[in-house]
Coordinates of C-alpha atoms and ligand atoms in Angstrom, one line a residue:
M5 CA 54.3 -50.0 -10.4
C6 CA 57.7 -50.8 -8.8
G7 CA 59.8 -48.2 -7.2
I8 CA 63.5 -47.7 -8.1
V9 CA 66.3 -45.8 -6.3
G10 CA 69.9 -45.5 -7.3
Y11 CA 72.6 -43.5 -5.4
V12 CA 76.2 -42.5 -6.0
G13 CA 78.1 -40.1 -3.7
P14 CA 79.8 -39.9 -0.3
R15 CA 77.0 -41.2 1.9
S16 CA 76.2 -44.7 2.9
A17 CA 74.4 -46.1 -0.1
Q18 CA 72.4 -48.5 2.1
D19 CA 71.0 -45.7 4.2
V20 CA 70.1 -43.5 1.2
I21 CA 68.6 -46.3 -0.8
I22 CA 66.5 -47.7 2.1
G23 CA 65.3 -44.2 2.9
G24 CA 64.4 -43.7 -0.7
L25 CA 62.6 -47.1 -0.9
R26 CA 60.5 -46.1 2.1
R27 CA 59.1 -43.3 0.0
M28 CA 58.8 -45.5 -3.1
E29 CA 57.0 -48.3 -1.3
Y30 CA 53.6 -46.9 -2.4
R31 CA 54.5 -48.0 -5.9
G32 CA 54.6 -51.7 -5.0
Y33 CA 55.3 -53.8 -1.9
D34 CA 55.5 -57.4 -3.0
S35 CA 59.3 -57.5 -2.3
A36 CA 62.2 -55.2 -1.8
G37 CA 65.9 -55.5 -2.5
I38 CA 69.2 -53.6 -2.7
A39 CA 72.6 -54.1 -4.4
V40 CA 75.7 -52.1 -3.5
V41 CA 79.1 -52.1 -5.2
T42 CA 82.0 -52.9 -2.9
D43 CA 85.7 -53.4 -3.5
S44 CA 85.1 -57.2 -3.6
G45 CA 82.1 -57.1 -6.0
L46 CA 78.4 -56.7 -5.6
A47 CA 76.6 -57.3 -2.3
V48 CA 72.9 -58.0 -2.7
A49 CA 70.0 -58.4 -0.2
K50 CA 66.4 -59.0 -1.1
K51 CA 63.3 -60.2 0.6
A52 CA 59.7 -61.0 -0.3
G53 CA 57.0 -58.9 1.4
K54 CA 57.1 -55.4 2.5
L55 CA 60.3 -53.3 2.9
A56 CA 60.2 -53.9 6.6
N57 CA 61.3 -57.6 6.0
L58 CA 64.4 -56.4 4.1
I59 CA 65.1 -53.8 6.8
T60 CA 65.0 -56.6 9.5
E61 CA 67.3 -58.7 7.4
L62 CA 69.8 -55.9 6.9
A63 CA 69.7 -55.1 10.7
D64 CA 70.9 -58.7 11.3
S65 CA 73.4 -58.8 8.4
P66 CA 74.2 -55.3 7.1
L67 CA 75.7 -54.9 3.7
P68 CA 79.4 -53.9 3.5
P69 CA 80.0 -50.2 3.5
S70 CA 79.5 -48.7 0.0
S71 CA 78.5 -45.3 -1.4
H72 CA 77.1 -46.6 -4.7
G73 CA 74.1 -48.9 -5.3
I74 CA 70.5 -49.5 -6.4
G75 CA 67.3 -50.6 -4.8
H76 CA 63.8 -51.7 -5.7
T77 CA 60.3 -52.2 -4.3
R78 CA 58.3 -54.6 -6.5
W79 CA 54.7 -54.9 -7.8
A80 CA 54.9 -58.4 -9.2
T81 CA 54.0 -59.1 -12.9
H82 CA 56.2 -62.0 -14.1
G83 CA 56.8 -64.5 -11.3
G84 CA 55.3 -64.5 -7.8
P85 CA 56.4 -62.3 -4.9
T86 CA 59.3 -64.5 -3.7
D87 CA 62.8 -63.8 -2.5
G88 CA 64.1 -65.3 -5.8
N89 CA 62.0 -63.0 -8.0
A90 CA 62.8 -59.9 -6.0
H91 CA 65.0 -57.3 -7.6
P92 CA 67.9 -56.6 -8.1
H93 CA 68.7 -59.3 -10.5
A94 CA 72.3 -60.2 -11.3
S95 CA 74.0 -61.4 -14.5
Y96 CA 75.3 -64.9 -14.6
S97 CA 78.9 -63.8 -13.6
G98 CA 77.5 -61.7 -10.7
R99 CA 79.1 -58.6 -12.2
V100 CA 76.1 -56.5 -13.2
A101 CA 72.9 -55.9 -11.2
V102 CA 69.7 -54.4 -12.5
V103 CA 66.4 -53.1 -11.1
H104 CA 63.4 -52.7 -13.4
N105 CA 60.0 -51.2 -13.6
G106 CA 57.6 -52.2 -16.4
I107 CA 57.2 -55.2 -18.6
I108 CA 59.7 -56.5 -21.2
E109 CA 57.2 -57.9 -23.6
N110 CA 59.7 -60.0 -25.7
F111 CA 61.4 -61.5 -22.7
A112 CA 60.4 -65.1 -23.6
S113 CA 62.3 -65.1 -26.9
L114 CA 65.3 -63.3 -25.3
R115 CA 65.3 -65.8 -22.5
A116 CA 65.3 -68.7 -25.0
E117 CA 68.2 -67.1 -26.8
L118 CA 70.3 -66.8 -23.7
E119 CA 69.4 -70.3 -22.4
A120 CA 70.5 -71.7 -25.8
E121 CA 73.9 -70.1 -25.0
G122 CA 74.0 -71.9 -21.7
V123 CA 72.8 -69.1 -19.4
V124 CA 71.0 -70.5 -16.3
F125 CA 68.3 -68.2 -15.0
A126 CA 67.7 -67.8 -11.3
S127 CA 64.2 -66.3 -11.4
E128 CA 60.9 -66.3 -13.3
T129 CA 61.1 -62.6 -14.0
D130 CA 61.2 -60.7 -17.3
T131 CA 63.8 -58.5 -15.7
E132 CA 66.4 -61.1 -15.5
V133 CA 66.8 -61.2 -19.3
A134 CA 68.0 -57.5 -19.1
A135 CA 70.5 -58.4 -16.4
Q136 CA 71.8 -61.4 -18.4
L137 CA 72.0 -59.4 -21.6
L138 CA 73.8 -56.5 -19.9
G139 CA 76.2 -59.1 -18.3
R140 CA 76.9 -60.6 -21.7
E141 CA 77.7 -57.2 -23.1
A142 CA 79.9 -56.2 -20.2
E143 CA 81.8 -59.5 -20.2
G144 CA 82.4 -58.8 -23.9
G145 CA 84.2 -55.6 -23.0
A146 CA 81.4 -53.0 -23.4
A147 CA 81.2 -50.1 -20.9
L148 CA 78.0 -50.2 -18.9
A149 CA 76.4 -47.3 -20.7
D150 CA 77.2 -48.8 -24.1
A151 CA 75.9 -52.1 -22.9
M152 CA 72.7 -50.5 -21.8
R153 CA 72.1 -48.8 -25.1
T154 CA 72.7 -52.0 -27.0
V155 CA 70.4 -54.0 -24.7
C156 CA 67.6 -51.3 -24.8
G157 CA 67.7 -51.6 -28.5
R158 CA 66.6 -55.2 -28.2
L159 CA 63.9 -54.8 -25.6
E160 CA 60.2 -54.3 -26.4
G161 CA 57.6 -53.0 -24.0
A162 CA 57.9 -50.6 -21.0
F163 CA 60.9 -50.3 -18.9
T164 CA 63.0 -48.2 -16.6
L165 CA 66.2 -50.0 -16.0
V166 CA 68.9 -49.0 -13.5
A167 CA 72.2 -50.9 -13.5
V168 CA 75.5 -51.1 -11.7
D169 CA 78.7 -52.9 -12.8
A170 CA 80.9 -54.2 -10.0
R171 CA 84.0 -53.4 -12.2
T172 CA 83.0 -49.7 -12.7
P173 CA 82.7 -48.2 -9.2
G174 CA 81.1 -44.8 -8.8
R175 CA 78.8 -45.0 -11.8
I176 CA 75.1 -45.9 -12.4
V177 CA 73.5 -46.3 -15.8
A178 CA 69.7 -46.0 -16.2
A179 CA 67.4 -46.0 -19.2
R180 CA 63.7 -45.4 -19.8
R181 CA 60.9 -46.2 -22.2
N182 CA 57.3 -45.7 -21.3
S183 CA 58.1 -45.8 -17.6
P184 CA 59.2 -43.0 -15.2
L185 CA 62.7 -42.0 -14.3
V186 CA 64.1 -38.8 -12.8
V187 CA 67.7 -37.8 -11.8
G188 CA 68.3 -35.9 -8.6
V189 CA 71.3 -33.5 -8.8
G190 CA 73.0 -33.0 -5.4
E191 CA 76.4 -31.5 -4.6
G192 CA 78.9 -34.2 -5.2
E193 CA 76.2 -36.8 -5.2
M194 CA 73.5 -38.0 -7.6
F195 CA 70.3 -40.0 -7.4
V196 CA 68.1 -41.8 -9.9
A197 CA 64.5 -42.8 -8.9
S198 CA 61.0 -43.4 -10.1
D199 CA 59.9 -40.3 -8.4
V200 CA 61.5 -37.3 -6.8
A201 CA 60.2 -38.2 -3.3
A202 CA 63.0 -40.8 -3.1
F203 CA 65.7 -38.0 -2.9
I204 CA 63.8 -34.9 -1.8
E205 CA 65.5 -35.1 1.5
Y206 CA 68.9 -34.4 -0.2
T207 CA 68.1 -32.2 -3.2
R208 CA 65.3 -30.3 -4.8
E209 CA 67.0 -30.1 -8.2
A210 CA 65.9 -32.7 -10.7
V211 CA 66.2 -33.7 -14.3
E212 CA 63.5 -35.3 -16.4
L213 CA 64.5 -38.0 -18.8
G214 CA 62.8 -38.2 -22.1
Q215 CA 61.5 -41.2 -23.9
D216 CA 64.1 -43.8 -25.1
Q217 CA 67.0 -42.1 -23.3
V218 CA 70.0 -43.5 -21.3
V219 CA 71.6 -41.5 -18.5
E220 CA 75.0 -42.2 -17.0
V221 CA 75.5 -40.8 -13.5
T222 CA 78.6 -40.2 -11.4
P223 CA 78.9 -38.2 -8.2
D224 CA 79.8 -35.1 -10.2
G225 CA 77.4 -35.1 -13.1
Y226 CA 75.3 -36.9 -15.6
A227 CA 75.2 -37.5 -19.4
V228 CA 72.1 -38.2 -21.3
T229 CA 72.0 -39.9 -24.7
T230 CA 69.4 -41.6 -26.9
F231 CA 69.3 -45.4 -27.2
T232 CA 71.5 -45.0 -30.3
G233 CA 74.1 -42.9 -28.5
E234 CA 73.5 -39.4 -29.7
P235 CA 73.7 -36.7 -27.0
A236 CA 70.2 -35.8 -25.9
P237 CA 69.0 -32.5 -24.3
S238 CA 68.1 -32.7 -20.6
H239 CA 65.4 -30.8 -18.8
P240 CA 66.4 -29.7 -15.3
Y241 CA 63.7 -28.4 -13.0
H242 CA 63.3 -27.3 -9.4
I243 CA 60.9 -29.3 -7.1
D244 CA 58.5 -26.9 -5.4
W245 CA 57.7 -29.0 -2.4
D246 CA 59.9 -30.3 0.4
L247 CA 60.4 -33.3 2.6
S248 CA 57.5 -32.5 5.0
A249 CA 55.0 -32.9 2.1
A250 CA 56.3 -36.5 1.6
E251 CA 55.9 -37.4 5.2
K252 CA 52.9 -38.3 7.4
G253 CA 53.2 -35.3 9.7
G254 CA 51.7 -37.0 12.7
Y255 CA 48.9 -38.8 10.9
D256 CA 48.6 -42.6 11.1
W257 CA 48.2 -42.9 7.3
F258 CA 49.1 -40.8 4.3
M259 CA 45.5 -41.2 3.1
R260 CA 44.1 -39.6 6.2
K261 CA 46.6 -36.7 5.9
E262 CA 45.7 -36.3 2.3
I263 CA 42.0 -36.2 3.1
F264 CA 42.7 -33.3 5.5
E265 CA 44.9 -31.6 3.0
Q266 CA 42.0 -31.1 0.5
P267 CA 41.0 -27.6 1.3
R268 CA 44.6 -26.4 0.8
A269 CA 45.1 -28.6 -2.3
V270 CA 41.9 -27.2 -3.9
A271 CA 42.9 -23.6 -3.0
D272 CA 46.3 -24.1 -4.5
T273 CA 44.8 -25.5 -7.7
L274 CA 42.7 -22.4 -8.0
L275 CA 45.5 -20.0 -7.3
G276 CA 46.7 -17.5 -9.9
R277 CA 44.1 -18.3 -12.5
L278 CA 42.7 -14.8 -13.0
D279 CA 44.4 -11.9 -14.9
A280 CA 44.1 -8.2 -13.9
E281 CA 40.8 -7.8 -15.8
G282 CA 39.3 -10.8 -14.0
N283 CA 39.5 -13.1 -17.0
L284 CA 40.3 -16.7 -16.5
V285 CA 43.9 -17.5 -17.6
L286 CA 45.3 -21.0 -18.0
D287 CA 49.0 -20.2 -18.8
E288 CA 49.7 -23.9 -19.4
I289 CA 47.2 -24.2 -22.3
R290 CA 49.4 -23.9 -25.3
I291 CA 46.6 -24.5 -27.8
D292 CA 45.4 -21.6 -29.9
D293 CA 42.1 -20.0 -28.9
A294 CA 41.0 -20.4 -32.5
E295 CA 41.6 -24.1 -32.4
L296 CA 39.7 -24.4 -29.1
R297 CA 36.8 -22.6 -30.8
R298 CA 36.8 -25.2 -33.5
V299 CA 36.5 -28.1 -31.1
D300 CA 33.2 -30.0 -31.7
K301 CA 33.7 -32.9 -29.3
I302 CA 35.5 -33.4 -26.0
V303 CA 36.6 -36.9 -24.9
I304 CA 37.9 -37.3 -21.3
V305 CA 40.1 -40.4 -20.9
A306 CA 41.3 -41.7 -17.5
C307 CA 41.4 -44.6 -15.1
G308 CA 39.9 -45.4 -11.7
T309 CA 39.3 -42.4 -9.5
A310 CA 40.5 -40.0 -12.3
F311 CA 37.8 -41.5 -14.5
Y312 CA 35.2 -40.7 -11.9
A313 CA 36.5 -37.1 -11.8
G314 CA 36.0 -37.1 -15.5
L315 CA 32.4 -38.3 -15.1
V316 CA 31.7 -35.4 -12.8
A317 CA 33.4 -33.0 -15.1
K318 CA 31.2 -34.0 -18.1
Y319 CA 28.1 -32.5 -16.5
A320 CA 29.8 -29.2 -16.0
I321 CA 31.7 -29.0 -19.3
E322 CA 28.6 -29.8 -21.4
H323 CA 26.5 -27.4 -19.4
W324 CA 29.0 -24.5 -19.7
T325 CA 30.3 -25.1 -23.2
R326 CA 27.4 -26.9 -25.0
V327 CA 30.1 -29.2 -26.6
P328 CA 29.3 -32.9 -26.4
C329 CA 31.6 -34.5 -23.9
E330 CA 32.3 -38.3 -23.6
V331 CA 34.2 -40.0 -20.8
E332 CA 36.1 -43.1 -21.5
I333 CA 38.1 -45.6 -19.5
A334 CA 41.6 -45.3 -20.9
S335 CA 42.2 -49.1 -21.2
E336 CA 39.1 -49.4 -23.4
F337 CA 39.7 -46.3 -25.5
R338 CA 41.9 -47.3 -28.4
Y339 CA 40.5 -50.8 -28.7
R340 CA 37.1 -49.6 -29.7
D341 CA 38.4 -47.5 -32.6
P342 CA 36.9 -44.2 -31.3
I343 CA 35.9 -41.5 -33.7
I344 CA 38.6 -38.9 -33.1
T345 CA 39.2 -36.1 -35.6
P346 CA 41.4 -33.0 -35.6
T347 CA 38.5 -31.1 -34.0
T348 CA 38.2 -33.5 -31.1
L349 CA 39.7 -32.3 -27.8
V350 CA 41.0 -35.1 -25.7
V351 CA 41.4 -34.4 -22.0
T352 CA 43.3 -36.9 -20.0
I353 CA 43.3 -37.0 -16.2
S354 CA 46.1 -38.6 -14.2
Q355 CA 47.3 -37.9 -10.8
S356 CA 50.6 -39.7 -11.3
G357 CA 51.1 -38.8 -15.0
E358 CA 52.5 -42.2 -15.6
T359 CA 49.4 -44.5 -16.0
A360 CA 50.2 -46.7 -19.0
D361 CA 46.6 -47.1 -20.1
T362 CA 46.1 -43.3 -20.2
L363 CA 49.5 -42.8 -21.9
M364 CA 48.6 -45.2 -24.7
A365 CA 45.2 -43.5 -25.2
I366 CA 47.1 -40.1 -25.6
R367 CA 49.3 -41.6 -28.2
H368 CA 46.3 -43.0 -30.1
A369 CA 44.5 -39.7 -29.9
R370 CA 47.5 -37.8 -31.2
E371 CA 48.0 -40.2 -34.1
Q372 CA 44.5 -39.2 -35.1
N373 CA 45.6 -35.5 -35.0
A374 CA 43.5 -34.6 -32.0
K375 CA 44.8 -32.1 -29.5
V376 CA 45.4 -33.5 -26.0
I377 CA 45.2 -31.6 -22.7
A378 CA 46.5 -33.4 -19.7
I379 CA 45.3 -32.8 -16.1
C380 CA 48.1 -34.0 -13.9
N381 CA 49.5 -33.6 -10.5
T382 CA 53.1 -34.6 -11.2
N383 CA 55.4 -32.1 -12.7
G384 CA 57.4 -33.4 -15.7
A385 CA 55.7 -36.8 -15.8
T386 CA 55.3 -38.6 -19.1
I387 CA 51.6 -37.9 -19.6
P388 CA 52.0 -34.1 -19.5
R389 CA 55.2 -34.3 -21.6
E390 CA 53.4 -36.2 -24.3
S391 CA 50.4 -34.0 -24.4
D392 CA 49.8 -30.7 -26.2
A393 CA 49.1 -28.8 -23.0
V394 CA 48.8 -29.5 -19.3
I395 CA 46.8 -28.1 -16.4
Y396 CA 48.6 -29.0 -13.2
T397 CA 46.7 -29.7 -10.1
H398 CA 48.7 -28.4 -7.2
A399 CA 47.8 -31.1 -4.7
G400 CA 51.3 -31.8 -3.6
P401 CA 52.5 -35.4 -3.5
E402 CA 49.7 -38.0 -3.1
I403 CA 51.2 -41.1 -1.5
G404 CA 48.3 -43.1 -0.2
V405 CA 47.3 -45.6 -2.8
A406 CA 43.7 -44.6 -2.5
S407 CA 43.4 -41.3 -4.2
T408 CA 41.7 -38.5 -2.3
K409 CA 43.0 -35.0 -2.9
G410 CA 43.8 -36.2 -6.4
F411 CA 40.1 -36.6 -7.1
T412 CA 38.9 -33.2 -5.8
T413 CA 41.7 -31.3 -7.4
Q414 CA 41.2 -33.1 -10.7
I415 CA 37.5 -32.0 -10.6
V416 CA 38.6 -28.4 -9.9
A417 CA 41.1 -28.5 -12.8
C418 CA 38.4 -29.8 -15.2
Y419 CA 36.1 -27.1 -14.0
L420 CA 38.8 -24.5 -14.8
L421 CA 39.2 -26.0 -18.2
G422 CA 35.4 -26.0 -18.8
L423 CA 35.1 -22.4 -17.8
Y424 CA 38.1 -21.4 -19.9
L425 CA 36.5 -23.1 -22.9
A426 CA 33.2 -21.3 -22.1
Q427 CA 35.1 -18.0 -22.0
V428 CA 37.0 -18.6 -25.3
R429 CA 33.9 -19.9 -27.1
G430 CA 31.6 -17.2 -25.6
T431 CA 29.0 -19.7 -24.2
K432 CA 29.1 -18.0 -20.8
F433 CA 29.3 -14.3 -20.1
G434 CA 32.3 -13.0 -18.2
D435 CA 30.3 -12.1 -15.1
E436 CA 28.7 -15.6 -15.1
I437 CA 32.2 -17.1 -15.2
R438 CA 33.4 -14.9 -12.4
D439 CA 30.4 -15.8 -10.3
L440 CA 31.2 -19.5 -10.7
L441 CA 34.9 -18.8 -9.9
D442 CA 33.8 -17.0 -6.8
E443 CA 31.7 -20.0 -5.7
L444 CA 34.7 -22.3 -6.5
E445 CA 36.9 -20.1 -4.3
Q446 CA 34.6 -20.7 -1.4
I447 CA 34.9 -24.5 -1.7
P448 CA 38.1 -24.9 0.4
A449 CA 36.3 -23.3 3.4
K450 CA 33.2 -25.5 2.8
M451 CA 35.5 -28.6 2.6
Q452 CA 37.0 -27.5 5.9
Q453 CA 33.6 -27.3 7.4
V454 CA 33.0 -31.0 6.4
L455 CA 36.3 -32.0 7.9
D456 CA 35.5 -30.2 11.2
G457 CA 32.4 -32.4 11.7
I458 CA 34.0 -35.6 10.5
D459 CA 33.9 -37.4 13.9
Q460 CA 30.4 -38.4 13.1
V461 CA 31.7 -40.5 10.3
A462 CA 34.3 -42.2 12.5
E463 CA 31.4 -43.2 14.8
L464 CA 29.5 -44.6 11.7
A465 CA 32.6 -46.7 10.7
R466 CA 32.6 -48.2 14.2
R467 CA 28.9 -49.1 13.8
F468 CA 29.5 -50.8 10.4
V469 CA 32.5 -52.9 11.3
G470 CA 30.8 -56.2 10.8
Q471 CA 29.2 -55.4 7.4
R472 CA 30.2 -57.3 4.3
S473 CA 28.4 -55.3 1.7
L474 CA 27.4 -51.6 1.2
L475 CA 25.8 -49.7 -1.6
F476 CA 26.2 -46.1 -2.7
L477 CA 23.6 -44.1 -4.7
G478 CA 23.6 -40.8 -6.4
R479 CA 22.1 -39.0 -9.4
H480 CA 23.7 -36.4 -11.8
V481 CA 27.1 -35.5 -10.3
G482 CA 26.2 -37.5 -7.2
Y483 CA 26.4 -40.7 -9.3
P484 CA 30.2 -40.5 -9.8
V485 CA 30.6 -39.6 -6.1
A486 CA 28.7 -42.8 -5.3
L487 CA 31.1 -44.8 -7.6
E488 CA 34.1 -43.2 -5.9
G489 CA 32.7 -43.9 -2.4
A490 CA 32.3 -47.6 -3.4
L491 CA 35.8 -47.7 -5.0
K492 CA 37.4 -46.3 -1.9
L493 CA 35.8 -48.9 0.3
K494 CA 36.7 -51.8 -2.1
E495 CA 40.3 -50.6 -2.3
I496 CA 41.2 -50.4 1.3
S497 CA 38.5 -52.3 3.3
Y498 CA 38.1 -55.2 0.8
L499 CA 34.4 -55.1 1.3
H500 CA 31.7 -55.6 -1.4
A501 CA 30.7 -52.1 -2.3
E502 CA 28.9 -50.8 -5.4
G503 CA 27.8 -47.4 -6.6
F504 CA 24.6 -47.0 -8.7
P505 CA 22.7 -44.2 -10.3
A506 CA 19.8 -43.8 -7.8
G507 CA 17.2 -44.1 -10.5
E508 CA 18.7 -47.3 -11.9
L509 CA 18.3 -49.3 -8.8
K510 CA 14.7 -50.4 -9.5
H511 CA 15.9 -51.8 -12.8
G512 CA 17.7 -54.6 -11.1
P513 CA 20.0 -53.9 -8.2
I514 CA 17.2 -53.2 -5.8
A515 CA 17.0 -57.0 -5.5
L516 CA 20.2 -56.8 -3.4
V517 CA 18.5 -54.7 -0.7
E518 CA 17.7 -56.6 2.4
E519 CA 17.1 -55.9 6.1
G520 CA 20.0 -53.8 7.5
L521 CA 22.0 -53.3 4.3
P522 CA 23.7 -49.9 4.6
I523 CA 23.0 -47.6 1.7
F524 CA 24.8 -44.3 1.4
V525 CA 22.8 -41.8 -0.7
V526 CA 24.1 -38.5 -2.0
V527 CA 21.2 -36.1 -2.1
P528 CA 21.6 -33.1 -4.5
P529 CA 21.0 -29.6 -3.1
Q530 CA 17.4 -28.6 -3.0
G531 CA 15.7 -26.7 -5.7
R532 CA 17.4 -28.0 -8.8
D533 CA 14.5 -29.1 -11.0
Q534 CA 13.2 -32.4 -9.7
L535 CA 16.6 -33.9 -9.1
H536 CA 16.4 -33.5 -5.3
D537 CA 12.9 -34.8 -5.0
K538 CA 13.6 -37.9 -7.1
V539 CA 16.5 -38.9 -4.9
V540 CA 14.4 -38.4 -1.8
S541 CA 11.9 -40.8 -3.3
N542 CA 14.7 -43.3 -4.1
I543 CA 15.7 -43.2 -0.4
Q544 CA 12.2 -44.1 0.5
E545 CA 12.2 -47.0 -1.9
V546 CA 15.2 -48.7 -0.4
R547 CA 14.2 -47.8 3.2
A548 CA 10.8 -49.5 2.6
R549 CA 12.8 -52.7 1.8
G550 CA 14.8 -52.6 5.1
A551 CA 17.9 -50.7 4.0
L552 CA 19.7 -48.7 6.6
T553 CA 20.1 -45.3 5.0
V554 CA 23.1 -43.0 5.4
V555 CA 22.0 -39.8 3.8
L556 CA 24.4 -37.0 2.7
A557 CA 22.2 -33.9 2.2
E558 CA 22.7 -30.2 2.5
Q559 CA 22.1 -28.5 5.9
G560 CA 18.5 -27.6 6.3
D561 CA 17.2 -30.3 4.0
E562 CA 14.1 -31.2 6.0
E563 CA 12.6 -33.3 3.2
A564 CA 15.5 -35.8 3.3
R565 CA 15.9 -35.9 7.1
P566 CA 12.9 -38.1 7.9
F567 CA 14.2 -40.9 5.7
A568 CA 17.8 -40.9 7.0
D569 CA 18.8 -43.4 9.6
V570 CA 22.0 -41.4 9.7
L571 CA 22.1 -37.9 8.3
I572 CA 25.4 -36.4 7.3
E573 CA 24.9 -32.7 6.7
L574 CA 26.8 -30.9 3.9
P575 CA 27.4 -27.2 3.5
H576 CA 25.3 -25.5 0.8
V577 CA 27.1 -25.4 -2.5
P578 CA 25.9 -25.2 -6.1
T579 CA 24.8 -28.6 -7.5
L580 CA 27.8 -28.9 -9.8
F581 CA 30.2 -28.3 -7.0
Q582 CA 28.6 -30.7 -4.5
P583 CA 31.0 -33.7 -5.3
L584 CA 33.9 -31.6 -3.8
V585 CA 32.3 -31.7 -0.4
A586 CA 30.2 -34.9 -0.6
V587 CA 33.1 -37.1 -1.3
I588 CA 35.0 -36.2 1.8
P589 CA 32.8 -38.2 4.3
L590 CA 33.0 -41.2 1.9
Q591 CA 36.8 -41.1 1.8
F592 CA 37.0 -40.7 5.5
F593 CA 34.5 -43.5 6.1
A594 CA 36.6 -45.9 4.0
C595 CA 39.8 -44.9 5.7
E596 CA 38.3 -45.3 9.2
L597 CA 36.7 -48.6 8.5
A598 CA 39.8 -50.1 6.9
T599 CA 41.8 -48.9 10.0
L600 CA 39.3 -50.6 12.3
L601 CA 39.5 -53.8 10.2
G602 CA 43.3 -53.7 10.7
H603 CA 44.2 -53.2 7.1
D604 CA 47.2 -51.3 5.8
V605 CA 45.4 -48.3 4.5
D606 CA 48.3 -46.8 2.5
Q607 CA 49.4 -50.1 0.9
P608 CA 46.2 -52.1 0.2
R609 CA 46.7 -55.6 -1.0
N610 CA 47.3 -56.2 -4.7
L611 CA 47.4 -52.5 -5.6
A612 CA 50.1 -50.0 -6.4
K613 CA 49.9 -46.2 -6.7
S614 CA 51.2 -45.8 -10.1
V615 CA 50.0 -48.3 -12.7
T616 CA 52.7 -48.2 -15.3
V617 CA 51.8 -51.5 -17.1
E618 CA 48.8 -51.9 -19.4
Ligands
LIG718 O1 47.7 -41.7 -11.5 P1 46.3 -41.9 -12.1 O2 45.4 -40.8 -11.7 O3 46.4 -42.0 -13.6 O4 45.8 -43.2 -11.5 C1 44.5 -43.7 -12.0 C2 44.0 -44.8 -11.1 O5 44.9 -45.9 -11.2 C3 43.8 -44.4 -9.7 O6 42.9 -43.3 -9.6 C4 43.3 -45.6 -8.8 O7 42.0 -45.9 -9.3 C5 43.3 -45.2 -7.4 N1 44.0 -46.2 -6.6 C6 42.0 -44.9 -6.8 O8 42.0 -44.7 -5.4

């Protein structure tokens, strides 16, 4: 939540920062602001609402020329989305300006302390205490980096702070605890940001900052220390995607682009996973095979869409490894005192790698001596750094707030992990694993097939424009797909949508069914025990009560066809892999309907892409 950009170098700071904020806006869009350092002090502009409001203001009254400044897009926590609460926040003397991502949990006592000294606050934010504390240190003669270290020592909670001091041109100081921050290393220019997309246009060389570190940045270099001032090692890395990946490339929405990118994203996630002998290799798993053989329970922990990917994975992992697998919502995990032992394997799933609830679950699991494997899409993010091992999904940047390629690549990464465990533990023969991998490798082409026929779904969205409520049903792995279909619709269309296990409907929710209610039903491939037939019966139950059925079934499923008011045909895939193709029409339906309703698909109300507060 909240996007941060800082720049120091020869270019116009306003241009670089506004460009960076455009790419950070997915992190929060309640307000935007910028502060630049000029010969006559700080110049600040900030505006409630989307970045476009700030841009309009700057077009009317541009900031003075400067090559050094900071900017922010906000997802409001403390204080409403007003001009006054927008960042940057300045110290009482107007000398220091700060932007912040996170929550300063002890802000009330710090604010009381400052007010007792006569400091008058200009906002309701927790951030302003950091600005005022830094200002007090700077006025007392401390250099900005020293001031930052002192102030960070007093703050509790989660924060990335980036500050400038009007009396120290050409220098930015930033700090992080439990919240993301990366440094971009250019030639004679430097950047700091919440995410590399902010500066990918200028450099692909980046440096990760560790927990509780402060970085001081000038045009020619950077110095990293701990909060107590000891030099800290830095971790430079090369970003393996470029500007085009962070742009819409002709699509109206990032979400739509990302839906269409799924065949490539899944193919990339599968790439390079076999050795010369055809064995599955997961180079990133730095956990001993002997230790993996001792695992007696797997717990998957994640939030939102990533949680639903975990629900899908459970079916496959238990089936292939015969190890019990639980799936937990990260924000609930540590509060219920879960039974975690050194032989529990905790698998966390997070596209951003910064989700605070998931991060706290990891810390809790590691305190109980469990091993943690992260499934993540963001190189160098906090979650993989704090885990024992990581499997990266290679989806490229996901910018639309509603996750799409994140979901499908997370499922694939979980499957790779499940098959790897089966290989190590000997619960599947090598040829069985290779057969499954062969089937997985065909999935990108099958996904493409679904995308090629997607116009039918656009037509369906037009038909349902007036609906206020929709239901989604599935069984087995189709159940999490139903949940995901409903979540997509809630997030961006703001409609009432719920996903249910198809068999559970008659235990209560069927009372919701009335004439004309659209119900999407994910029908499993034919021939898997009674699974398929049971779902076909469930379709008949709701249809008999007036529901309008949208049936997603595999091509040639003549048993489902008669009960479908609308039939969306899916390519034939094994049951466990069906979510990878079945979810696509549901993602596209939500995107299309939200577009028709005139909503901002990439920046839905009240949401942010990366949820870095608990
Ligand atoms: O970055 P993460 O995968 O950890 O994010 C988890 C959820 O916040 C995320 O999936 C959220 O539910 C999406 N907006 C769903 O589209």
